Coordinates of N, CA and C in Angstrom, one line a residue:
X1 N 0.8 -1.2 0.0 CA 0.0 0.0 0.0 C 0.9 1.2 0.0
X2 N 0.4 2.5 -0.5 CA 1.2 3.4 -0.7 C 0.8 4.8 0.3
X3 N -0.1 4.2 1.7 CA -0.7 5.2 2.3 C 0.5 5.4 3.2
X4 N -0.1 6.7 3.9 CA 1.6 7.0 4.5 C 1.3 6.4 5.9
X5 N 2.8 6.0 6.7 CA 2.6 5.8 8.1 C 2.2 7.4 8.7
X6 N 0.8 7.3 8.9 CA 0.4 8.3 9.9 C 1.8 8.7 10.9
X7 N 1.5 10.0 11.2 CA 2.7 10.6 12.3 C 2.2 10.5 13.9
X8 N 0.5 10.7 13.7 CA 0.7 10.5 15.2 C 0.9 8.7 15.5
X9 N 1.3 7.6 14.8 CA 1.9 6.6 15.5 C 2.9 5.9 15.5
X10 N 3.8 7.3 14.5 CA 4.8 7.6 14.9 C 5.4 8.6 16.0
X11 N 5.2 9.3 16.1 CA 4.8 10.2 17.8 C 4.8 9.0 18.7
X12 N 3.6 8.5 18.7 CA 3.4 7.7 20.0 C 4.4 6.5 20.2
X13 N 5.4 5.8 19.2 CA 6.2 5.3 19.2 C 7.4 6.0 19.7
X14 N 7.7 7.2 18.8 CA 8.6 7.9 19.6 C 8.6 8.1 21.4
X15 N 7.5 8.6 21.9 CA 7.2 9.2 23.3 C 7.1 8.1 24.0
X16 N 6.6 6.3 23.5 CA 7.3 5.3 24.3 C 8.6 5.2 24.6
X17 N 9.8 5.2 23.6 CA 10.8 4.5 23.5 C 11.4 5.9 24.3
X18 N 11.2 7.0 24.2 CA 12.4 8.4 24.9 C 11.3 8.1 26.4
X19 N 10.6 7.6 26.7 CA 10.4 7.5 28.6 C 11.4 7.1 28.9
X20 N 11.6 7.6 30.3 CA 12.7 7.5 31.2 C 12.4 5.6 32.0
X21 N 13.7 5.1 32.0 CA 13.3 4.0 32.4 C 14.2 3.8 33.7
X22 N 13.6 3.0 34.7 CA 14.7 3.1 36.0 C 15.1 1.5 35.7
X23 N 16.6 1.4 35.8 CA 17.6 0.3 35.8 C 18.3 -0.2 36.8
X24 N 18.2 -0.6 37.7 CA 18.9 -1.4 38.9 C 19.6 -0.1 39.6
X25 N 18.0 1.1 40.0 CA 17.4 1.9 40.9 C 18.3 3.6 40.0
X26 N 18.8 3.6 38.8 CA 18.9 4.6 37.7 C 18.4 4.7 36.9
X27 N 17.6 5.7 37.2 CA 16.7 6.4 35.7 C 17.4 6.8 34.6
X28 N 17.4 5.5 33.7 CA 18.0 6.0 32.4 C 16.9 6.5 30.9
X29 N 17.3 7.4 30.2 CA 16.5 7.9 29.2 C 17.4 7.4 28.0
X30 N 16.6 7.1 26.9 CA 17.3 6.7 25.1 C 16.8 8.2 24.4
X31 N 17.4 8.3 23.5 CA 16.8 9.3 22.3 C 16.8 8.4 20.8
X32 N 15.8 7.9 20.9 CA 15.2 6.9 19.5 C 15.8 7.5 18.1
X33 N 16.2 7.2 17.5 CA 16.2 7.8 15.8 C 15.5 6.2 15.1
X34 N 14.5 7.0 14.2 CA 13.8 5.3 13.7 C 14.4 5.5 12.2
X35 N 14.3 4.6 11.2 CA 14.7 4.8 9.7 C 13.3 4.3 9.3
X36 N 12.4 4.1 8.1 CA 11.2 3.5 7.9 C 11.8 3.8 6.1
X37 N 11.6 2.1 5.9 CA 11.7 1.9 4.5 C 10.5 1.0 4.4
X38 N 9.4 1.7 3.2 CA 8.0 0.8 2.7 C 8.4 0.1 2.0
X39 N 7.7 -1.2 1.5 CA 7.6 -2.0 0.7 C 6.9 -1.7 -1.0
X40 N 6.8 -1.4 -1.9 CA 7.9 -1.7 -2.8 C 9.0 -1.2 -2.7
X41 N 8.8 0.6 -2.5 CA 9.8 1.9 -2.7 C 11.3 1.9 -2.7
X42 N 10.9 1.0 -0.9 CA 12.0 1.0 -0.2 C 12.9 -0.6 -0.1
X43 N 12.2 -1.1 -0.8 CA 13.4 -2.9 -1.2 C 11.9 -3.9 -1.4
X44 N 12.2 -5.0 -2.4 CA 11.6 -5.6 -2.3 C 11.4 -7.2 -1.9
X45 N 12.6 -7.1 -0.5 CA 13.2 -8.2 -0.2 C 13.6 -7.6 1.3
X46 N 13.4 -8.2 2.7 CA 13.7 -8.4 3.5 C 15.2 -7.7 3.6
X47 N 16.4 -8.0 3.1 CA 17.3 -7.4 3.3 C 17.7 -5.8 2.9
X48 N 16.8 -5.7 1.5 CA 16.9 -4.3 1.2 C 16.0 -3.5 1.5
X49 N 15.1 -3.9 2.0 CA 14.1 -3.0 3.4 C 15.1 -2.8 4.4
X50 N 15.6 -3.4 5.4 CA 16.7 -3.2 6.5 C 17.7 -2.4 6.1
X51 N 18.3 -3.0 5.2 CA 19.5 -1.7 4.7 C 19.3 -0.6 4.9
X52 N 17.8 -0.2 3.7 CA 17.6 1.2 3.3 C 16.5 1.8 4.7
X53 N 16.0 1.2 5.1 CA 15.5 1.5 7.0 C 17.0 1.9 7.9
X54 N 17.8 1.5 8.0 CA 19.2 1.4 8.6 C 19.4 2.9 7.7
X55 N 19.7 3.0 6.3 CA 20.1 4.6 6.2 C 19.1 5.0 6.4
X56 N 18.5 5.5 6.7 CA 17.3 6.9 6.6 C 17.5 6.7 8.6
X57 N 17.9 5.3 9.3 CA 17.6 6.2 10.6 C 19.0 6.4 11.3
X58 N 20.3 6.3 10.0 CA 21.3 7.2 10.1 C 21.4 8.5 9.9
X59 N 20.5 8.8 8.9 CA 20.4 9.8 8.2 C 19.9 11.1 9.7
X60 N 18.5 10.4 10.1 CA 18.0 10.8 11.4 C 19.0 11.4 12.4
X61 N 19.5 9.9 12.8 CA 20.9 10.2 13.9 C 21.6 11.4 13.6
X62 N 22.0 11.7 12.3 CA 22.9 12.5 11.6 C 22.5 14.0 11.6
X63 N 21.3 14.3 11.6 CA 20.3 15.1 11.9 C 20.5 15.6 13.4
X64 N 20.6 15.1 14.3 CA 20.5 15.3 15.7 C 19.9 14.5 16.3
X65 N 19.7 13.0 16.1 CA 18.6 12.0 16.8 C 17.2 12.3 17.0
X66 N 16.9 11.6 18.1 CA 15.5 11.4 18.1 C 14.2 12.2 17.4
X67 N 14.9 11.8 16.5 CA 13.7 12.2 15.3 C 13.5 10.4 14.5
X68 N 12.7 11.0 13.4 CA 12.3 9.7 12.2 C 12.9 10.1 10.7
X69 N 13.0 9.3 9.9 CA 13.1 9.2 8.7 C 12.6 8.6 7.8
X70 N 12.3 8.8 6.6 CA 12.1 7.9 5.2 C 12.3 7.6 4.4
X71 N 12.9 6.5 4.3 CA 13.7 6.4 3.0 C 13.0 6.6 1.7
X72 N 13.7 7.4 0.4 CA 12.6 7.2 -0.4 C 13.5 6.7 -1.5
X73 N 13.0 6.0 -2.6 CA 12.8 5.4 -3.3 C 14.5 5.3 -4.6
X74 N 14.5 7.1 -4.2 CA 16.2 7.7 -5.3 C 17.3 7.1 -4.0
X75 N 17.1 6.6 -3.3 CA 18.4 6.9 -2.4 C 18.5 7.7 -0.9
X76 N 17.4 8.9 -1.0 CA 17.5 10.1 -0.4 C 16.5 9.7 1.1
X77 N 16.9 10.7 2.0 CA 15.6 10.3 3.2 C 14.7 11.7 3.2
X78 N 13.7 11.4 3.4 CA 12.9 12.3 3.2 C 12.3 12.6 4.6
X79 N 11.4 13.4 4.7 CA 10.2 13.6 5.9 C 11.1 13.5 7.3
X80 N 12.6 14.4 7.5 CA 13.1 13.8 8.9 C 12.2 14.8 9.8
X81 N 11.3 14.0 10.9 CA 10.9 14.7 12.0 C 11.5 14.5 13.1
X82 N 11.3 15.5 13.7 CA 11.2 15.3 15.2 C 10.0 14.4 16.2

């Protein structure tokens, strides 16, 4: 399908993963960067979905983190939010 991943569940994905978590009695926090490669656009095989998911949520990282990305289709990531 070529509908887009809605952002608020991307939001809501983000604001899970950046909560603060206590670890053997320290509150530790992540700052998520996700990459999101669709199916055809973005590979049409298990490994070239992962790849091109892997760049776009370097791409993110590269950006400043915890944000999202998309890979699109030429190579490029598109849509980096916060």
């Amino acid at each position: 399908s070529s509908d887009p991943v809605p952002a608020e569940l991307l939001d809501r994905i983000m604001d899970s993963l950046s909560r603060p978590y206590e670890v053997n009695g320290k509150l530790l926090r992540c700052t998520p960067s996700l990459g999101i490669a669709r199916y055809p656009s973005g590979g049409v095989d298990a490994d070239t979905l992962l790849a091109n998911a892997d760049h776009a949520m370097y791409e993110a990282k590269r950006q400043g983190g915890a944000r999202y990305g998309f890979y699109v289709d030429d190579g490029s990531v598109a849509d980096i939010a916060v």
